[in-house]
C-alpha cells in the first residue's frame, strides 16, 4: 500500500500532505508511552532500543519543517514520547547514550525541532521535563563520536539547545565544526571522514556534510558568519557538479552505502533552498527536488502496511547495511526541509523547470568518475574508492540510474556473485574476486579515461583502462598471472520481467557477444578481440537494487599463466528489445605491449601500454 498514491506531489500543500501520509503508518506502531516505534521484527547491529528510538525520531525530519508554518496531528504523540523517552524512571526510557551509540544519530532530529519549532517540542514541557531532556541530549557532548559526518549530530543538538537557552557546549560544537571542515577537499567536495582513512565520496556528501552545514548556516549564520559563508559557498559550488547525478525523470545515480534512505537524495536541493541559496535558478532547484521525490513515491518501496521498506527500488534486505533497522528508511524525510520556508519564498513561487543542458560526459576527479549521459541512459564510469562497505558499492566499473547494480549473493558460482559491471577472477571457477577497494593498488583520472591497478593475489595483477564511447563504454584489461585463472566480465544487469512469455524476450550469444532483451530494456557486452565465450547469466534474486530478478550479459574465459589482454564494449538502453547498430564500430590495434581501441573511422578512444599504471604508482 502506497499512502501517497493519490497525491500528485505538485503543490506545497501536496508535499505537506505527503509528510503526514508517510509518517502516520509508522507512528501507528508507537508504544503506549510514545517513545518507542517498532513496526516489524528485523534488526540492526545496535540494540532494539536504538532502533525504536529511530522510529520515534526520524519522522521529525519531515514533521518539524512541516510545522514551522503548518501543523501535524502527531505532536501530542511526539511530546509524550519525548517526555517518557528521556525520563530514567519511565519504562520507555531510551537509556544512557554512551560512546559511538546510534542514539547520538537520532538526537540530531530533536535538535532541529528545538531550533525550528520550540513551540511544539520545548515550550509545552514542564521545567522537570525540560531538565531531563537537556540532560539526556547533553550526553552527546561527553561521548566519543565516529570521526565523520557523526560530528554534525553534536552540532545539531547544541544548535537546538542553544536556540532555547538551555545548557550546551558551544566550544565543543566549534571544535567539531573545525574537524568537519578539515574533511573539505576543495571545489565543493568533502570526504565523509579524514581522507585516506577509508572515507569515500558518496551520498553522505550531499545529504549529510552539505545538508547539515546549510542548516547550520541558516540557523547560526548571524553569530558565525564566516563559517556560514564557507558552508554556503562550498554548497553552491557542489550544486553545479551534483546536478549531473540526476536524470530528466528525477532518478539519481545509485552509488555507495545507505541507499535505503532513497529520497534523501533530494535533501541537498531542499537544504539549498532552506539556506536561501540558488546556485541554479529557483525553478531548476524546485524541479530537481520535486522530480526526485515524485519518482521515488511512485516506486514499489512500501510494505503492505504503507511503511517505507528497507531496500532501494523495492523491498530487499540483501542490498542493506548492518545498521539498517526497519525504521532507518525514514531518514528520507529530510527531503521535506523546504516546508520550513514561507509559502512566499521564491522556491515555492517558482514553476518547476527541467534540467539545464548538460554535456554528454563530465569528468569529476574528486569522486573518480566520468558521468555519461546518453539520450535515455544516465550512468557513471567509476574508479574504486576505499571503503569497508565493499566491492559492489564502491568498486564497479559503472553505476546506472536505470539498471542500478547488484550485490553478491549467498552462494558461490555463476550468477551468485554480482558480476554486473565488473571483472571477476577465480582460481577454481567457483569462488570469485572482483575489485574490492582494499585490493586496488592505484587509480588515476586521465582526461575521460579512468585507470586502475588491481592485485587480487600477490602473483596476479590487472591493469584496467575505462573510457566512454557513447552510447557505449569500453574497457581494456591487461591480466598478468603466474597461475591459471577463470574470468567473468559483466555488462549492465537487466530486469527479466516478461520471461514467462518467450515472445517477449530474447537471449543471443553469437560470436563474442552476449545480448539480452526484455520489455524493460536491452543490455549487451562484446569482446572486441573475440576471445571470450558469451553467456546470459541469471543473477540470484533480490540482489539487484532496481529489480528483484535480473540477467547479466557476461563474457567468460579460462586463462593460463602469463600475460593476457582483454578488450570489452558495453551498452544498454531502457527501451525494449533493440538491435544496436554497432556504430561507431569499435576495433582494436594490438602489439606485444600495447592495445589501442578506435572507431571504424580511425578515431582513437584508448591507448593502453603495459605497465604504465604500475609504473605510475611506483613513481608516486
XYZ file of C-alpha atoms in Angstrom:
620
model
C 0.000 0.000 0.000
C 1.373 3.381 -1.057
C -0.046 6.013 1.339
C 0.817 8.757 -1.175
C -0.643 7.008 -4.227
C -3.378 9.598 -4.820
C -1.086 12.579 -4.225
C 0.085 14.390 -7.388
C 3.015 15.963 -5.461
C 2.928 19.268 -7.298
C 1.958 21.984 -4.818
C 3.236 22.879 -1.389
C 0.007 21.511 0.079
C 0.653 18.211 -1.715
C 4.064 17.864 -0.097
C 2.691 18.831 3.310
C 0.110 16.070 2.962
C 2.815 13.633 1.862
C 4.682 14.097 5.152
C 1.575 13.280 7.154
C 0.698 10.327 4.939
C 4.215 8.874 5.189
C 4.536 9.283 8.950
C 1.108 8.093 10.058
C 1.564 4.380 9.209
C 4.831 4.320 11.151
C 3.522 6.042 14.280
C 0.655 3.560 14.364
C 3.326 1.188 15.715
C 4.295 3.517 18.584
C 4.405 2.174 22.130
C 1.801 3.339 24.665
C 4.212 5.943 26.006
C 5.076 7.155 22.505
C 8.850 6.813 22.893
C 9.399 3.566 21.015
C 8.340 2.606 17.495
C 8.713 -0.994 16.363
C 6.932 -1.723 13.073
C 8.474 -5.166 12.479
C 10.985 -7.579 13.967
C 14.035 -7.368 11.673
C 17.032 -5.884 13.447
C 20.264 -3.946 13.053
C 23.647 -4.305 14.705
C 22.639 -1.911 17.506
C 20.209 -2.826 20.345
C 16.433 -2.655 19.811
C 16.063 0.448 21.968
C 18.161 2.455 19.486
C 16.158 1.113 16.556
C 12.911 2.005 18.319
C 14.282 5.497 19.006
C 14.980 5.734 15.271
C 11.294 5.161 14.613
C 10.380 7.942 17.024
C 12.942 10.498 15.837
C 13.464 10.112 12.100
C 9.972 11.299 11.082
C 10.827 14.577 12.828
C 12.994 15.491 9.834
C 9.695 15.933 7.990
C 7.324 16.895 10.816
C 9.489 19.762 12.075
C 9.717 21.627 8.733
C 6.027 20.910 8.113
C 5.122 22.532 11.435
C 7.115 25.759 11.060
C 4.224 27.240 9.058
C 1.726 24.401 9.342
C 0.670 21.735 11.779
C 0.534 17.997 12.346
C -1.719 15.704 14.317
C 1.348 13.808 15.551
C 2.680 16.340 18.060
C 0.784 15.008 21.074
C 2.381 11.616 20.457
C 5.803 13.158 19.847
C 5.749 15.227 23.046
C 4.563 12.237 25.085
C 7.352 10.132 23.626
C 9.954 12.829 24.206
C 8.987 13.175 27.840
C 8.929 9.427 28.517
C 11.992 8.579 26.443
C 14.165 10.979 28.446
C 12.787 10.018 31.874
C 15.037 7.428 33.608
C 12.138 6.328 35.795
C 9.869 5.501 32.855
C 9.764 2.023 31.323
C 10.236 3.500 27.834
C 13.381 5.459 28.763
C 15.852 5.472 25.880
C 18.745 4.727 28.201
C 22.161 6.278 28.533
C 23.947 7.399 25.368
C 27.478 6.058 25.631
C 30.369 6.316 23.159
C 29.527 5.670 19.490
C 25.896 4.763 20.159
C 23.262 5.068 17.451
C 21.279 7.231 19.858
C 23.521 10.178 19.006
C 22.367 9.954 15.382
C 18.732 10.274 16.379
C 19.364 13.194 18.748
C 20.015 15.423 15.734
C 16.364 15.498 14.656
C 15.352 16.570 18.162
C 17.947 19.340 17.933
C 16.352 20.520 14.702
C 12.962 20.569 16.425
C 14.282 22.719 19.283
C 15.751 25.168 16.783
C 12.825 25.459 14.372
C 9.701 24.550 16.368
C 10.323 25.239 20.075
C 6.612 25.949 20.497
C 5.931 22.305 19.635
C 8.751 20.482 21.341
C 10.040 22.726 24.163
C 7.595 25.321 25.415
C 4.804 22.835 26.322
C 7.170 20.879 28.617
C 7.291 21.404 32.367
C 10.522 22.513 33.972
C 11.425 18.987 35.224
C 10.654 17.567 31.762
C 12.912 20.156 30.162
C 15.709 19.382 32.599
C 15.546 15.661 31.802
C 15.530 16.344 28.046
C 18.551 18.654 28.332
C 20.465 16.166 30.457
C 19.773 13.330 28.023
C 20.774 15.360 24.958
C 23.940 16.712 26.575
C 25.337 13.207 26.765
C 26.472 13.748 23.173
C 28.960 16.322 24.472
C 30.683 13.817 26.754
C 30.699 10.838 24.377
C 33.104 9.773 21.660
C 31.614 10.023 18.171
C 32.733 8.425 14.936
C 35.145 10.786 13.188
C 32.938 11.533 10.190
C 29.543 13.120 9.490
C 28.545 11.995 13.002
C 30.231 15.130 14.376
C 27.394 17.102 12.811
C 24.964 15.365 15.191
C 26.720 17.152 18.071
C 26.381 20.378 16.114
C 22.643 19.874 15.520
C 21.972 19.034 19.187
C 23.863 22.025 20.559
C 22.351 24.318 17.938
C 18.919 23.302 19.212
C 19.795 23.585 22.898
C 21.378 26.990 22.348
C 18.309 28.256 20.493
C 16.084 27.638 23.556
C 18.629 28.936 26.060
C 19.378 25.516 27.561
C 22.735 24.215 28.783
C 25.006 23.213 25.902
C 28.652 23.017 24.846
C 29.327 25.664 22.216
C 33.098 25.338 22.492
C 32.858 21.615 21.736
C 30.484 22.405 18.897
C 33.013 24.732 17.311
C 35.747 22.105 17.692
C 33.526 19.561 15.928
C 32.846 22.054 13.146
C 36.575 22.688 12.747
C 37.164 18.961 12.413
C 34.360 18.617 9.883
C 35.844 21.401 7.795
C 39.169 19.544 7.740
C 37.454 16.938 5.537
C 36.963 19.518 2.793
C 38.758 18.668 -0.444
C 38.072 21.802 -2.478
C 35.677 22.801 -5.269
C 32.652 21.760 -3.204
C 33.801 18.231 -2.361
C 34.149 16.664 1.093
C 35.046 13.173 2.156
C 32.984 11.592 4.931
C 35.863 11.486 7.376
C 39.592 12.002 7.221
C 40.860 11.474 3.638
C 42.875 8.271 3.344
C 41.129 6.584 6.265
C 38.586 4.679 4.207
C 36.365 7.734 3.759
C 34.897 7.763 0.256
C 32.944 10.448 -1.555
C 29.347 9.260 -1.808
C 25.848 10.464 -0.901
C 26.975 11.355 2.607
C 28.470 14.437 0.969
C 25.161 15.995 -0.229
C 22.730 14.537 2.311
C 24.972 14.931 5.373
C 28.073 17.118 5.034
C 26.396 19.812 2.936
C 22.885 19.318 4.359
C 23.854 19.922 7.981
C 26.279 22.676 7.006
C 23.464 24.538 5.258
C 21.121 24.070 8.224
C 23.827 25.496 10.492
C 24.433 28.395 8.099
C 20.736 29.266 8.056
C 20.165 28.973 11.819
C 23.501 30.220 13.190
C 24.738 32.416 10.367
C 24.352 35.685 12.256
C 26.632 34.579 15.104
C 29.109 32.611 12.976
C 29.055 34.475 9.648
C 32.455 33.428 8.337
C 31.803 29.711 8.728
C 28.269 30.099 7.405
C 29.683 31.854 4.335
C 32.103 28.973 3.728
C 29.317 26.390 4.020
C 27.150 28.317 1.579
C 29.952 28.925 -0.893
C 31.009 25.263 -0.919
C 27.441 24.023 -1.332
C 26.849 26.391 -4.229
C 29.966 25.109 -5.960
C 28.991 21.490 -5.343
C 25.475 22.035 -6.722
C 26.838 22.654 -10.216
C 28.578 19.257 -10.024
C 25.871 17.249 -8.268
C 23.241 18.182 -10.851
C 24.958 15.727 -13.215
C 23.956 12.807 -10.934
C 20.238 13.218 -11.807
C 18.327 12.309 -14.944
C 15.345 14.007 -16.558
C 12.821 11.776 -14.758
C 14.215 12.514 -11.290
C 16.259 9.353 -10.819
C 19.701 9.706 -9.268
C 22.756 7.530 -9.724
C 22.738 4.733 -7.116
C 26.207 4.524 -5.607
C 27.721 3.642 -2.267
C 26.087 2.754 1.022
C 22.860 3.722 2.793
C 20.809 3.801 -0.388
C 17.751 2.694 1.574
C 17.420 6.391 2.505
C 16.034 6.860 -1.020
C 14.541 10.339 -1.462
C 17.045 11.780 0.976
C 18.724 12.253 -2.423
C 16.500 15.327 -2.751
C 17.589 16.665 0.630
C 20.542 18.646 -0.675
C 18.365 20.606 -3.114
C 15.918 21.347 -0.324
C 18.718 22.425 2.024
C 19.960 24.917 -0.568
C 16.514 26.489 -0.579
C 16.343 26.471 3.240
C 19.615 28.411 3.301
C 18.172 30.821 0.695
C 20.818 29.791 -1.817
C 20.184 29.301 -5.522
C 23.353 28.479 -7.459
C 20.906 27.167 -10.071
C 17.675 29.013 -10.946
C 14.893 28.536 -8.411
C 12.785 26.677 -10.948
C 15.616 24.238 -11.665
C 16.134 23.595 -7.940
C 12.409 23.104 -7.446
C 12.315 20.675 -10.386
C 15.319 18.639 -9.197
C 13.826 18.356 -5.716
C 10.250 17.582 -6.739
C 11.023 15.132 -9.552
C 13.227 13.026 -7.299
C 10.560 12.791 -4.580
C 7.843 12.055 -7.136
C 9.903 9.351 -8.809
C 10.551 7.654 -5.504
C 6.982 7.807 -4.271
C 5.848 6.178 -7.498
C 8.064 3.116 -6.925
C 7.141 -0.105 -5.042
C 9.056 0.898 -1.914
C 6.265 0.336 0.635
C 5.209 -2.639 2.721
C 1.612 -3.872 2.700
C 1.015 -1.648 5.722
C 2.226 1.502 3.991
C 5.635 1.601 5.678
C 8.833 2.551 3.929
C 10.737 -0.701 3.460
C 14.437 -1.484 3.689
C 15.821 -1.798 0.176
C 16.176 0.521 -2.788
C 13.598 0.487 -5.587
C 11.773 -2.438 -3.931
C 11.969 -4.158 -0.526
C 15.048 -6.342 -0.019
C 17.474 -6.824 2.855
C 20.175 -8.137 0.514
C 21.253 -4.634 -0.501
C 21.128 -3.167 3.017
C 23.760 -2.469 5.653
C 24.071 -3.904 9.159
C 22.891 -0.580 10.607
C 19.584 -0.576 8.690
C 16.704 -1.222 11.075
C 13.058 -1.241 9.918
C 12.911 2.447 10.884
C 16.076 3.551 9.094
C 14.408 4.474 5.752
C 12.589 7.378 7.406
C 15.790 9.399 7.173
C 14.356 10.085 3.695
C 12.005 12.655 5.268
C 14.978 15.037 5.373
C 13.884 15.825 1.825
C 10.995 17.914 3.195
C 13.158 20.666 4.738
C 11.845 23.325 2.270
C 8.475 23.167 4.040
C 10.135 25.305 6.734
C 10.227 28.190 4.236
C 7.493 30.780 3.924
C 4.969 29.917 1.205
C 6.012 33.182 -0.462
C 9.649 32.099 -0.744
C 10.982 32.054 -4.345
C 11.450 28.271 -4.106
C 7.701 27.804 -3.664
C 6.744 30.544 -6.083
C 8.877 29.135 -8.904
C 7.479 26.792 -11.517
C 9.368 23.547 -11.919
C 11.940 23.739 -14.694
C 13.727 20.879 -16.466
C 17.385 20.166 -16.054
C 19.637 22.595 -17.884
C 21.529 21.404 -20.942
C 24.388 19.157 -19.895
C 27.328 17.708 -21.814
C 27.369 14.032 -22.731
C 30.357 13.400 -20.458
C 31.520 15.181 -17.318
C 34.777 14.288 -15.564
C 34.602 14.501 -11.772
C 38.088 13.836 -10.447
C 37.274 14.028 -6.734
C 34.814 11.088 -6.713
C 36.827 9.479 -9.559
C 34.008 9.329 -12.039
C 33.061 10.156 -15.599
C 29.348 10.939 -15.735
C 27.862 9.748 -19.047
C 24.532 10.906 -20.387
C 23.142 9.062 -23.386
C 19.727 10.107 -24.696
C 17.891 7.684 -22.404
C 20.551 6.399 -20.025
C 22.483 8.149 -17.237
C 25.442 6.221 -15.874
C 28.807 6.869 -14.274
C 32.084 5.187 -15.074
C 33.883 4.823 -11.780
C 37.155 4.020 -10.071
C 37.192 2.151 -6.785
C 37.169 4.202 -3.602
C 38.405 2.942 -0.269
C 35.514 1.797 1.919
C 34.740 -1.015 4.330
C 31.395 -1.397 2.528
C 32.968 -3.237 -0.314
C 33.395 -4.054 -3.942
C 29.829 -3.804 -5.183
C 29.012 -0.414 -3.691
C 32.357 1.254 -4.362
C 34.340 -0.833 -6.858
C 32.267 -1.465 -10.006
C 33.150 -0.066 -13.415
C 29.739 1.557 -13.944
C 26.729 2.699 -11.908
C 23.454 3.262 -13.734
C 20.394 5.318 -12.764
C 18.279 2.854 -14.771
C 19.890 -0.544 -14.173
C 21.425 0.000 -10.741
C 23.992 -2.522 -9.589
C 23.927 -5.915 -7.873
C 25.273 -7.297 -4.636
C 26.943 -10.650 -4.211
C 24.535 -13.468 -3.380
C 24.756 -16.078 -0.658
C 26.329 -18.762 -2.763
C 29.436 -19.132 -4.874
C 29.473 -19.772 -8.590
C 27.924 -18.467 -11.761
C 25.341 -15.749 -11.242
C 25.772 -15.617 -7.483
C 28.483 -13.009 -7.034
C 27.110 -9.832 -8.592
C 29.391 -9.689 -11.639
C 27.487 -6.980 -13.466
C 29.716 -4.036 -14.462
C 32.829 -5.689 -13.158
C 35.636 -8.125 -13.941
C 35.780 -11.069 -11.557
C 38.574 -13.625 -11.259
C 38.648 -17.085 -9.725
C 41.269 -19.746 -9.037
C 38.761 -22.604 -9.126
C 35.877 -21.313 -11.284
C 33.633 -21.207 -8.227
C 34.807 -18.560 -5.740
C 35.360 -15.212 -7.494
C 37.006 -11.945 -6.539
C 36.139 -8.564 -8.011
C 37.998 -5.268 -7.483
C 37.383 -4.621 -3.802
C 38.664 -1.159 -2.845
C 41.288 -2.524 -0.459
C 42.897 -4.576 -3.229
C 43.052 -1.740 -5.770
C 46.640 -0.559 -5.617
C 46.439 2.531 -7.827
C 43.890 4.720 -9.583
C 44.232 7.651 -11.945
C 41.867 10.012 -13.764
C 43.433 10.880 -17.123
C 41.016 13.082 -19.039
C 37.979 10.917 -19.735
C 39.990 7.717 -19.174
C 39.943 6.030 -15.773
C 42.936 3.819 -14.951
C 43.416 1.338 -12.135
C 45.763 -1.385 -10.934
C 44.182 -4.305 -9.105
C 46.133 -7.034 -7.284
C 43.653 -9.705 -6.172
C 46.519 -12.063 -5.225
C 50.237 -11.474 -4.767
C 51.071 -13.113 -8.076
C 48.148 -11.683 -10.082
C 47.702 -8.109 -11.282
C 45.178 -6.409 -13.553
C 45.676 -3.048 -15.214
C 42.370 -1.561 -16.390
C 41.549 1.343 -18.706
C 37.936 2.540 -18.754
C 36.505 5.190 -21.083
C 33.228 6.455 -22.579
C 32.427 5.829 -26.246
C 28.802 6.913 -26.111
C 26.355 5.326 -26.322
C 28.899 2.627 -25.389
C 31.672 2.460 -22.871
C 34.867 0.480 -23.365
C 37.216 -1.380 -21.049
C 40.702 -2.748 -21.614
C 42.384 -5.055 -19.100
C 45.930 -6.361 -19.006
C 45.968 -9.521 -16.894
C 49.299 -10.805 -15.622
C 49.185 -14.080 -13.685
C 51.544 -16.787 -12.536
C 48.772 -19.416 -12.381
C 45.648 -20.401 -14.301
C 42.571 -18.233 -13.712
C 38.896 -18.128 -14.616
C 37.334 -14.775 -15.529
C 33.830 -13.343 -15.814
C 33.059 -9.829 -17.017
C 29.513 -8.491 -16.984
C 27.587 -5.701 -18.623
C 24.595 -3.959 -17.063
C 22.070 -6.097 -15.179
C 18.683 -6.212 -16.894
C 15.179 -6.637 -15.479
C 13.944 -10.038 -16.666
C 10.246 -9.317 -16.167
C 8.454 -10.881 -19.110
C 10.414 -14.131 -19.175
C 7.206 -16.140 -18.746
C 6.388 -15.313 -22.380
C 9.027 -16.422 -24.908
C 7.751 -13.888 -27.425
C 8.631 -11.009 -25.075
C 12.350 -11.595 -24.581
C 15.440 -12.912 -26.298
C 18.909 -14.150 -25.330
C 21.559 -14.026 -28.029
C 25.093 -15.389 -27.666
C 26.720 -15.102 -31.050
C 30.456 -14.936 -31.705
C 31.859 -12.997 -28.767
C 28.700 -11.013 -27.977
C 26.022 -11.581 -25.340
C 22.786 -9.634 -25.748
C 19.654 -9.823 -23.579
C 16.424 -8.054 -24.493
C 13.264 -7.783 -22.374
C 10.292 -5.413 -22.355
C 12.112 -3.096 -19.938
C 15.400 -2.856 -21.777
C 18.289 -4.283 -23.744
C 21.811 -4.982 -22.477
C 24.853 -6.095 -24.452
C 28.503 -6.914 -23.820
C 31.003 -7.864 -26.515
C 34.629 -8.998 -26.567
C 36.400 -6.764 -29.077
C 39.215 -9.296 -29.527
C 36.819 -12.215 -29.961
C 38.499 -14.379 -27.326
C 35.832 -14.992 -24.685
C 32.642 -17.022 -24.524
C 29.361 -15.104 -24.193
C 26.663 -16.145 -21.705
C 23.409 -14.697 -20.360
C 23.658 -15.237 -16.623
C 20.612 -15.111 -14.301
C 21.514 -13.392 -11.034
C 20.424 -14.534 -7.595
C 17.019 -12.941 -6.867
C 16.796 -9.714 -4.861
C 20.495 -8.828 -5.220
C 19.995 -6.007 -7.719
C 18.991 -2.574 -6.418
C 16.434 -1.827 -9.118
C 14.759 -5.149 -9.918
C 14.301 -8.387 -7.966
C 15.022 -10.648 -10.965
C 17.789 -9.813 -13.424
C 20.126 -11.285 -16.020
C 23.617 -10.119 -16.926
C 25.223 -10.497 -20.371
C 28.614 -11.926 -19.455
C 31.938 -12.872 -21.069
C 33.777 -15.922 -19.683
C 37.198 -17.472 -20.218
C 39.925 -19.539 -18.596
C 43.489 -18.232 -18.815
C 46.810 -19.996 -18.408
C 49.682 -18.391 -16.546
C 51.123 -15.447 -18.477
C 50.039 -12.086 -19.881
C 46.607 -11.570 -21.457
C 44.874 -8.534 -22.951
C 41.068 -8.209 -22.738
C 39.009 -5.569 -24.570
C 35.294 -5.060 -23.928
C 32.463 -2.845 -25.164
C 29.249 -2.420 -23.168
C 25.914 -0.810 -23.959
C 22.392 -0.790 -22.530
C 19.126 1.050 -23.062
C 15.866 1.112 -21.088
C 13.977 0.693 -24.344
C 12.534 -2.759 -25.048
C 14.161 -5.186 -27.485
C 16.580 -3.109 -29.543
C 19.016 -4.047 -32.282
C 22.066 -1.910 -31.601
C 23.562 -0.640 -34.827
C 27.133 -1.068 -33.566
C 28.014 2.400 -34.922
C 30.655 3.523 -34.385
C 32.231 0.113 -34.789
C 34.964 -0.460 -32.236
C 38.159 -2.107 -33.383
C 41.449 -2.951 -31.708
C 45.049 -2.405 -32.722
C 47.489 -4.705 -30.910
C 51.172 -5.152 -30.292
C 53.015 -7.182 -27.658
C 52.902 -4.416 -25.085
C 50.128 -2.140 -26.285
C 46.433 -2.238 -27.158
C 44.542 0.645 -28.736
C 40.807 0.991 -29.280
C 39.480 3.107 -32.095
C 36.354 3.559 -34.177
C 35.955 2.281 -37.702
C 36.656 5.862 -38.809
C 40.035 5.779 -37.118
C 39.158 7.944 -34.101
C 41.294 6.875 -31.156
C 39.375 6.017 -27.970
C 42.029 4.414 -25.801
C 45.721 3.673 -25.951
C 46.950 1.276 -23.294
C 50.586 0.424 -22.614
C 51.673 -2.484 -20.440
C 52.936 -1.440 -17.041
C 52.005 2.231 -17.271
C 49.652 2.165 -14.281
C 52.013 0.095 -12.155
C 54.905 2.367 -13.091
C 52.897 5.465 -12.292
C 52.089 4.019 -8.888
C 55.747 3.309 -8.153
C 56.672 6.826 -9.237
C 54.241 8.273 -6.710
